[in-house]
mmCIF file of C-alpha atoms in Angstrom:
data_model
loop_
_atom_site.group_PDB
_atom_site.id
_atom_site.type_symbol
_atom_site.label_atom_id
_atom_site.label_comp_id
_atom_site.label_asym_id
_atom_site.label_seq_id
_atom_site.Cartn_x
_atom_site.Cartn_y
_atom_site.Cartn_z
ATOM 1 C CA MET A 1 0.000 0.000 0.000
ATOM 2 C CA ALA A 2 1.411 3.366 -1.044
ATOM 3 C CA THR A 3 1.318 6.532 1.021
ATOM 4 C CA SER A 4 1.808 10.132 -0.075
ATOM 5 C CA VAL A 5 1.707 13.303 1.975
ATOM 6 C CA LEU A 6 0.590 16.446 0.149
ATOM 7 C CA LEU A 7 0.670 20.058 1.227
ATOM 8 C CA LEU A 8 -2.418 21.650 -0.316
ATOM 9 C CA ASP A 9 -3.954 25.102 -0.096
ATOM 10 C CA GLU A 10 -7.308 25.627 1.599
ATOM 11 C CA GLN A 11 -9.139 26.147 -1.699
ATOM 12 C CA THR A 12 -7.939 22.831 -3.135
ATOM 13 C CA ILE A 13 -8.846 20.951 0.034
ATOM 14 C CA GLN A 14 -12.347 22.419 0.014
ATOM 15 C CA HIS A 15 -12.716 21.671 -3.697
ATOM 16 C CA LEU A 16 -11.822 18.008 -3.204
ATOM 17 C CA GLY A 17 -14.232 17.831 -0.278
ATOM 18 C CA GLU A 18 -17.045 19.138 -2.485
ATOM 19 C CA ILE A 19 -16.253 16.701 -5.310
ATOM 20 C CA TYR A 20 -16.205 13.695 -2.976
ATOM 21 C CA HIS A 21 -18.753 14.894 -0.432
ATOM 22 C CA GLU A 22 -20.611 11.567 -0.468
ATOM 23 C CA ALA A 23 -17.373 9.709 0.271
ATOM 24 C CA ILE A 24 -16.683 11.539 3.542
ATOM 25 C CA HIS A 25 -16.154 8.697 6.015
ATOM 26 C CA GLN A 26 -15.498 10.640 9.190
ATOM 27 C CA ILE A 27 -13.882 13.801 10.513
ATOM 28 C CA PRO A 28 -10.812 12.903 12.571
ATOM 29 C CA PRO A 29 -9.423 15.363 15.161
ATOM 30 C CA HIS A 30 -7.763 18.408 13.567
ATOM 31 C CA ALA A 31 -9.026 17.401 10.122
ATOM 32 C CA HIS A 32 -11.479 18.781 7.560
ATOM 33 C CA TYR A 33 -12.541 15.284 6.518
ATOM 34 C CA GLN A 34 -11.505 11.744 5.672
ATOM 35 C CA LEU A 35 -12.597 10.246 2.359
ATOM 36 C CA LYS A 36 -13.085 6.525 1.778
ATOM 37 C CA LEU A 37 -12.716 5.893 -1.950
ATOM 38 C CA PRO A 38 -12.160 2.633 -3.850
ATOM 39 C CA SER A 39 -8.613 1.510 -2.934
ATOM 40 C CA LEU A 40 -7.871 4.882 -1.381
ATOM 41 C CA SER A 41 -8.172 6.823 1.879
ATOM 42 C CA VAL A 42 -7.724 10.615 1.848
ATOM 43 C CA THR A 43 -7.391 12.530 5.125
ATOM 44 C CA ALA A 44 -7.229 16.328 4.857
ATOM 45 C CA TYR A 45 -5.914 18.119 7.951
ATOM 46 C CA LYS A 46 -6.494 21.748 8.849
ATOM 47 C CA SER A 47 -2.743 22.333 8.689
ATOM 48 C CA GLY A 48 -2.892 21.761 4.921
ATOM 49 C CA LYS A 49 -1.389 18.287 5.129
ATOM 50 C CA VAL A 50 -3.279 15.668 3.150
ATOM 51 C CA VAL A 51 -2.448 11.993 3.680
ATOM 52 C CA LEU A 52 -3.301 9.549 0.872
ATOM 53 C CA GLN A 53 -3.115 5.818 1.550
ATOM 54 C CA GLY A 54 -3.973 2.941 -0.757
ATOM 55 C CA THR A 55 -3.228 1.420 -4.124
ATOM 56 C CA ALA A 56 -4.799 4.279 -6.100
ATOM 57 C CA VAL A 57 -2.633 7.112 -4.743
ATOM 58 C CA ASP A 58 -0.826 7.943 -7.981
ATOM 59 C CA LYS A 59 -4.034 7.772 -9.991
ATOM 60 C CA PHE A 60 -5.761 10.244 -7.645
ATOM 61 C CA ILE A 61 -2.825 12.670 -7.721
ATOM 62 C CA GLN A 62 -2.685 12.602 -11.519
ATOM 63 C CA LYS A 63 -6.438 12.927 -11.933
ATOM 64 C CA HIS A 64 -6.549 16.152 -9.906
ATOM 65 C CA ASP A 65 -3.171 17.478 -11.069
ATOM 66 C CA LEU A 66 -1.793 17.576 -7.535
ATOM 67 C CA THR A 67 1.773 16.593 -8.382
ATOM 68 C CA ALA A 68 3.103 20.144 -8.251
ATOM 69 C CA LEU A 69 1.813 20.540 -4.715
ATOM 70 C CA THR A 70 3.240 17.260 -3.444
ATOM 71 C CA SER A 71 5.712 17.425 -0.581
ATOM 72 C CA THR A 72 8.072 14.542 -1.281
ATOM 73 C CA LYS A 73 10.946 13.306 0.773
ATOM 74 C CA LYS A 74 12.918 10.176 0.095
ATOM 75 C CA THR A 75 13.247 8.090 3.234
ATOM 76 C CA ASN A 76 16.567 6.442 4.011
ATOM 77 C CA TYR A 77 16.621 3.444 6.337
ATOM 78 C CA ASP A 78 19.185 2.355 8.911
ATOM 79 C CA THR A 79 20.477 -1.195 9.411
ATOM 80 C CA ASN A 80 17.481 -2.004 11.639
ATOM 81 C CA GLY A 81 15.009 -1.272 8.851
ATOM 82 C CA LEU A 82 13.762 1.920 10.486
ATOM 83 C CA PRO A 83 13.953 5.402 8.927
ATOM 84 C CA GLU A 84 17.175 7.240 9.677
ATOM 85 C CA GLY A 85 16.902 9.365 12.800
ATOM 86 C CA PHE A 86 13.887 7.342 13.978
ATOM 87 C CA SER A 87 14.914 7.510 17.639
ATOM 88 C CA ASN A 88 14.392 11.295 17.484
ATOM 89 C CA TRP A 89 10.958 11.157 15.834
ATOM 90 C CA SER A 90 7.584 11.808 17.473
ATOM 91 C CA VAL A 91 6.293 8.263 17.960
ATOM 92 C CA ILE A 92 3.542 6.189 19.549
ATOM 93 C CA GLY A 93 5.181 3.175 21.181
ATOM 94 C CA SER A 94 3.278 0.094 22.317
ATOM 95 C CA ASP A 95 4.206 -2.840 24.572
ATOM 96 C CA GLU A 96 2.634 -5.419 26.881
ATOM 97 C CA VAL A 97 3.433 -7.100 30.201
ATOM 98 C CA GLY A 98 2.092 -10.217 31.895
ATOM 99 C CA THR A 99 2.370 -12.796 29.134
ATOM 100 C CA GLY A 100 5.015 -14.769 31.057
ATOM 101 C CA SER A 101 3.348 -14.618 34.450
ATOM 102 C CA TYR A 102 0.855 -17.258 35.574
ATOM 103 C CA PHE A 103 -0.814 -14.974 38.078
ATOM 104 C CA GLY A 104 -2.080 -11.489 37.317
ATOM 105 C CA PRO A 105 -3.501 -9.632 34.322
ATOM 106 C CA LEU A 106 -2.229 -8.998 30.826
ATOM 107 C CA THR A 107 -1.559 -5.277 30.477
ATOM 108 C CA VAL A 108 -1.049 -3.403 27.210
ATOM 109 C CA ALA A 109 0.063 0.216 27.099
ATOM 110 C CA CYS A 110 0.934 2.712 24.387
ATOM 111 C CA ALA A 111 2.521 6.107 24.852
ATOM 112 C CA PHE A 112 3.002 9.092 22.553
ATOM 113 C CA VAL A 113 6.383 10.774 22.893
ATOM 114 C CA PRO A 114 6.767 13.971 20.850
ATOM 115 C CA LYS A 115 10.380 14.604 19.936
ATOM 116 C CA ASN A 116 10.621 17.696 22.128
ATOM 117 C CA LEU A 117 10.049 15.541 25.253
ATOM 118 C CA ILE A 118 12.531 12.746 24.485
ATOM 119 C CA LYS A 119 15.382 14.266 26.510
ATOM 120 C CA GLU A 120 13.113 14.996 29.460
ATOM 121 C CA LEU A 121 11.980 11.361 29.575
ATOM 122 C CA GLN A 122 15.580 10.208 29.370
ATOM 123 C CA GLN A 123 16.412 12.420 32.338
ATOM 124 C CA LEU A 124 13.559 10.809 34.284
ATOM 125 C CA GLY A 125 15.267 7.442 33.768
ATOM 126 C CA VAL A 126 12.856 6.001 31.218
ATOM 127 C CA LYS A 127 14.263 2.821 29.643
ATOM 128 C CA ASP A 128 13.418 -0.851 29.163
ATOM 129 C CA SER A 129 11.410 -1.954 32.207
ATOM 130 C CA LYS A 130 13.448 -5.178 32.354
ATOM 131 C CA ASN A 131 16.490 -3.083 33.298
ATOM 132 C CA LEU A 132 14.728 -1.388 36.198
ATOM 133 C CA THR A 133 13.581 -2.668 39.577
ATOM 134 C CA ASP A 134 9.860 -2.697 40.314
ATOM 135 C CA VAL A 135 10.407 0.017 42.904
ATOM 136 C CA GLN A 136 12.128 2.242 40.333
ATOM 137 C CA ILE A 137 9.322 1.678 37.828
ATOM 138 C CA GLN A 138 6.630 2.567 40.344
ATOM 139 C CA GLU A 139 8.507 5.754 41.244
ATOM 140 C CA ILE A 140 8.997 6.896 37.639
ATOM 141 C CA VAL A 141 5.661 5.943 36.017
ATOM 142 C CA PRO A 142 3.551 8.692 37.688
ATOM 143 C CA LYS A 143 6.010 11.232 36.251
ATOM 144 C CA ILE A 144 5.689 9.668 32.790
ATOM 145 C CA LYS A 145 1.908 9.792 32.973
ATOM 146 C CA ALA A 146 2.005 13.448 33.964
ATOM 147 C CA LEU A 147 4.227 14.305 31.006
ATOM 148 C CA ILE A 148 2.870 12.451 27.956
ATOM 149 C CA PRO A 149 -0.422 11.039 26.590
ATOM 150 C CA TYR A 150 -0.897 7.282 27.016
ATOM 151 C CA LYS A 151 -3.534 4.548 26.941
ATOM 152 C CA LEU A 152 -3.610 1.471 29.143
ATOM 153 C CA LEU A 153 -5.734 -1.673 28.768
ATOM 154 C CA THR A 154 -5.918 -4.427 31.393
ATOM 155 C CA LEU A 155 -7.227 -7.931 30.668
ATOM 156 C CA TRP A 156 -7.940 -9.556 34.024
ATOM 157 C CA PRO A 157 -7.446 -13.336 34.428
ATOM 158 C CA GLU A 158 -11.135 -14.235 34.558
ATOM 159 C CA LYS A 159 -11.812 -12.455 31.244
ATOM 160 C CA TYR A 160 -8.467 -13.642 29.849
ATOM 161 C CA ASN A 161 -9.455 -17.278 30.446
ATOM 162 C CA GLU A 162 -12.801 -16.696 28.765
ATOM 163 C CA VAL A 163 -11.300 -15.067 25.662
ATOM 164 C CA GLN A 164 -8.502 -17.648 25.492
ATOM 165 C CA GLN A 165 -11.072 -20.312 24.684
ATOM 166 C CA THR A 166 -11.459 -18.860 21.184
ATOM 167 C CA LYS A 167 -8.333 -16.728 20.630
ATOM 168 C CA ASN A 168 -4.654 -17.503 21.026
ATOM 169 C CA LEU A 169 -2.348 -15.248 23.034
ATOM 170 C CA ASN A 170 -0.928 -13.367 20.047
ATOM 171 C CA GLU A 171 -4.419 -12.705 18.735
ATOM 172 C CA MET A 172 -5.461 -11.266 22.092
ATOM 173 C CA LYS A 173 -2.350 -9.088 22.171
ATOM 174 C CA ALA A 174 -2.878 -7.828 18.626
ATOM 175 C CA LEU A 175 -6.454 -6.795 19.369
ATOM 176 C CA LEU A 176 -5.443 -5.042 22.590
ATOM 177 C CA HIS A 177 -2.494 -3.219 20.997
ATOM 178 C CA ASN A 178 -4.639 -2.015 18.124
ATOM 179 C CA GLN A 179 -7.433 -0.867 20.429
ATOM 180 C CA ALA A 180 -5.016 1.060 22.663
ATOM 181 C CA ILE A 181 -3.282 2.698 19.691
ATOM 182 C CA LYS A 182 -6.588 3.767 18.128
ATOM 183 C CA ARG A 183 -7.756 5.330 21.381
ATOM 184 C CA LEU A 184 -4.482 7.198 21.853
ATOM 185 C CA TYR A 185 -4.413 8.382 18.230
ATOM 186 C CA GLN A 186 -7.818 9.992 18.725
ATOM 187 C CA GLN A 187 -6.437 11.879 21.722
ATOM 188 C CA ILE A 188 -3.315 13.448 20.157
ATOM 189 C CA ASN A 189 -2.664 15.986 17.425
ATOM 190 C CA PRO A 190 -2.136 13.757 14.337
ATOM 191 C CA ASP A 191 -0.004 16.420 12.690
ATOM 192 C CA LEU A 192 2.702 15.727 15.252
ATOM 193 C CA LEU A 193 2.768 11.949 14.841
ATOM 194 C CA GLN A 194 5.516 10.581 12.590
ATOM 195 C CA ALA A 195 5.317 6.841 13.282
ATOM 196 C CA ILE A 196 3.952 4.002 15.418
ATOM 197 C CA LEU A 197 6.309 1.352 16.822
ATOM 198 C CA ILE A 198 4.976 -1.904 18.264
ATOM 199 C CA ASP A 199 7.237 -4.194 20.250
ATOM 200 C CA GLU A 200 7.076 -7.176 17.901
ATOM 201 C CA PHE A 201 5.474 -10.349 19.273
ATOM 202 C CA CYS A 202 4.406 -11.839 15.931
ATOM 203 C CA SER A 203 4.961 -11.116 12.252
ATOM 204 C CA PRO A 204 3.250 -7.976 10.860
ATOM 205 C CA SER A 205 1.235 -10.158 8.461
ATOM 206 C CA ASN A 206 -0.123 -12.235 11.342
ATOM 207 C CA TYR A 207 -0.773 -9.091 13.390
ATOM 208 C CA TYR A 208 -3.057 -7.636 10.714
ATOM 209 C CA ARG A 209 -4.642 -11.042 10.089
ATOM 210 C CA TYR A 210 -5.532 -11.276 13.778
ATOM 211 C CA LEU A 211 -7.257 -7.888 13.598
ATOM 212 C CA GLY A 212 -9.753 -9.250 11.084
ATOM 213 C CA ASP A 213 -12.178 -6.494 10.121
ATOM 214 C CA GLN A 214 -10.886 -4.046 12.736
ATOM 215 C CA SER A 215 -9.408 -0.879 11.279
ATOM 216 C CA ALA A 216 -5.738 -0.172 11.976
ATOM 217 C CA PRO A 217 -4.756 3.519 12.073
ATOM 218 C CA LEU A 218 -1.829 4.611 9.891
ATOM 219 C CA LYS A 219 -0.737 1.137 8.863
ATOM 220 C CA SER A 220 1.742 2.628 6.388
ATOM 221 C CA ILE A 221 3.773 4.297 9.154
ATOM 222 C CA THR A 222 3.539 1.435 11.661
ATOM 223 C CA TYR A 223 6.726 -0.497 12.389
ATOM 224 C CA PHE A 224 7.341 -3.719 14.308
ATOM 225 C CA LYS A 225 10.619 -4.381 16.089
ATOM 226 C CA THR A 226 11.703 -6.850 18.748
ATOM 227 C CA LYS A 227 13.255 -5.041 21.697
ATOM 228 C CA GLY A 228 11.395 -1.957 20.517
ATOM 229 C CA GLU A 229 12.461 -0.067 23.629
ATOM 230 C CA SER A 230 16.018 0.022 22.239
ATOM 231 C CA HIS A 231 14.765 1.747 19.069
ATOM 232 C CA HIS A 232 12.566 4.434 20.612
ATOM 233 C CA ILE A 233 11.897 5.702 24.106
ATOM 234 C CA ALA A 234 8.131 5.652 23.430
ATOM 235 C CA VAL A 235 8.181 1.846 23.638
ATOM 236 C CA ALA A 236 10.240 2.022 26.833
ATOM 237 C CA ALA A 237 7.684 4.398 28.363
ATOM 238 C CA ALA A 238 4.829 2.093 27.324
ATOM 239 C CA SER A 239 6.689 -0.899 28.770
ATOM 240 C CA MET A 240 7.087 0.844 32.126
ATOM 241 C CA ILE A 241 3.427 1.913 32.239
ATOM 242 C CA ALA A 242 2.338 -1.642 31.438
ATOM 243 C CA ARG A 243 4.683 -3.124 34.067
ATOM 244 C CA ASP A 244 3.411 -0.729 36.721
ATOM 245 C CA ALA A 245 -0.195 -1.661 35.878
ATOM 246 C CA PHE A 246 0.660 -5.370 36.028
ATOM 247 C CA LEU A 247 2.204 -4.971 39.495
ATOM 248 C CA GLU A 248 -0.827 -3.016 40.676
ATOM 249 C CA GLY A 249 -3.018 -5.743 39.217
ATOM 250 C CA LEU A 250 -1.194 -8.425 41.219
ATOM 251 C CA LYS A 251 -1.593 -6.322 44.359
ATOM 252 C CA THR A 252 -5.316 -5.798 43.716
ATOM 253 C CA LEU A 253 -5.982 -9.506 43.152
ATOM 254 C CA SER A 254 -3.892 -10.478 46.190
ATOM 255 C CA LYS A 255 -5.897 -8.163 48.405
ATOM 256 C CA GLU A 256 -9.257 -9.217 46.972
ATOM 257 C CA TYR A 257 -8.717 -12.988 47.221
ATOM 258 C CA GLY A 258 -6.358 -13.219 50.199
ATOM 259 C CA TYR A 259 -3.347 -14.860 48.578
ATOM 260 C CA PRO A 260 0.104 -13.231 48.123
ATOM 261 C CA LEU A 261 0.233 -13.709 44.349
ATOM 262 C CA LEU A 262 3.662 -14.035 42.745
ATOM 263 C CA SER A 263 4.977 -12.855 39.401
ATOM 264 C CA GLY A 264 6.455 -15.426 37.022
ATOM 265 C CA ALA A 265 5.793 -19.119 36.378
ATOM 266 C CA ASN A 266 8.282 -20.998 38.566
ATOM 267 C CA ALA A 267 8.061 -23.761 41.163
ATOM 268 C CA SER A 268 6.991 -21.319 43.895
ATOM 269 C CA VAL A 269 4.075 -20.305 41.668
ATOM 270 C CA ASP A 270 3.125 -23.982 41.251
ATOM 271 C CA GLU A 271 3.108 -24.425 45.037
ATOM 272 C CA LEU A 272 0.922 -21.360 45.568
ATOM 273 C CA ALA A 273 -1.472 -22.456 42.811
ATOM 274 C CA SER A 274 -1.796 -25.885 44.422
ATOM 275 C CA ASN A 275 -2.692 -24.235 47.748
ATOM 276 C CA ILE A 276 -5.386 -22.151 46.052
ATOM 277 C CA LEU A 277 -6.762 -25.264 44.362
ATOM 278 C CA GLU A 278 -6.786 -27.283 47.560
ATOM 279 C CA TYR A 279 -8.544 -24.696 49.702
ATOM 280 C CA ASP A 280 -10.667 -22.682 47.238
ATOM 281 C CA GLY A 281 -10.848 -24.728 44.068
ATOM 282 C CA MET A 282 -10.570 -24.040 40.350
ATOM 283 C CA GLU A 283 -13.216 -21.322 40.443
ATOM 284 C CA LEU A 284 -11.011 -19.001 42.467
ATOM 285 C CA LEU A 285 -7.848 -20.013 40.602
ATOM 286 C CA SER A 286 -9.524 -18.957 37.352
ATOM 287 C CA LYS A 287 -9.965 -15.449 38.762
ATOM 288 C CA VAL A 288 -6.282 -14.925 39.541
ATOM 289 C CA ALA A 289 -4.371 -17.101 37.059
ATOM 290 C CA LYS A 290 -4.043 -17.794 33.329
ATOM 291 C CA LEU A 291 -5.278 -21.369 33.276
ATOM 292 C CA HIS A 292 -3.796 -22.474 29.953
ATOM 293 C CA PHE A 293 -0.270 -22.256 31.421
ATOM 294 C CA ALA A 294 1.409 -25.571 32.283
ATOM 295 C CA ASN A 295 1.400 -24.416 35.912
ATOM 296 C CA THR A 296 -2.249 -25.428 36.219
ATOM 297 C CA GLN A 297 -1.549 -29.101 35.579
ATOM 298 C CA LYS A 298 1.498 -28.953 37.856
ATOM 299 C CA ALA A 299 -0.677 -27.527 40.615
ATOM 300 C CA ILE A 300 -3.267 -30.274 40.084
ATOM 301 C CA ASP A 301 -0.516 -32.912 40.314
ATOM 302 C CA LEU A 302 0.777 -31.376 43.540
ATOM 303 C CA VAL A 303 -2.689 -31.508 45.107
ATOM 304 C CA LYS A 304 -3.016 -35.171 44.163
#
């Protein structure tokens, strides 16, 4: 799918809106309109920027003689397959926490970091949550939240176990990431956004296949990278927000059900799960744990 960004005058934007009035799909924030045409999406922003996405981009430009007004810039890519200078762009980063822990929720967070706030986040100590202690994360996250826009989604174990009956883990993650990104995109000024970076947990083709008929905002400027936090601080910020929410989720469940729930999936977790099974049964375990993990069978064996 091709993408072109045009800089058009107000008269041209209004003229196109009149021609394709019946094709106006919606009016995104800070935009005049968004057109849904065959094989083409046209979003006209009040700044004069017009984003065309689809397979009919060139045809549309030629038809309306817009070539002379096109703002073109050849993009060079670094060895990681990201545009040069990407770490200094204004980016939405997205990450999740909880997929390797038997107890507790699955949390997905995305954060928008405009380039003018990158240094300030670095000074706060924002980096990959795996390189920080839980105490450090819980100290820094409130400062992150006060500084930048973000969205957080929490899938609690009881709902997780229900959804897992029909969707695999990567499918659940894809749907949550996409939902969080869409909500955050509606909250920010789209003129500032240069890219979206998702910490890669499956191939891009599978990610979009999992979304099914759900729309995915700005697919053409969405990138997937493992260890995404090393490529942009937005992913690191999202990772920390998600980790903080996961820890709070463990604390909430521990308090509600009276067991000191542990992070991870080790032998100590098996022992705790077996105690929950023995005294309160599978019904309670399903409210605090992800039952499809091998830990469930280990806990059952321990009870026997």
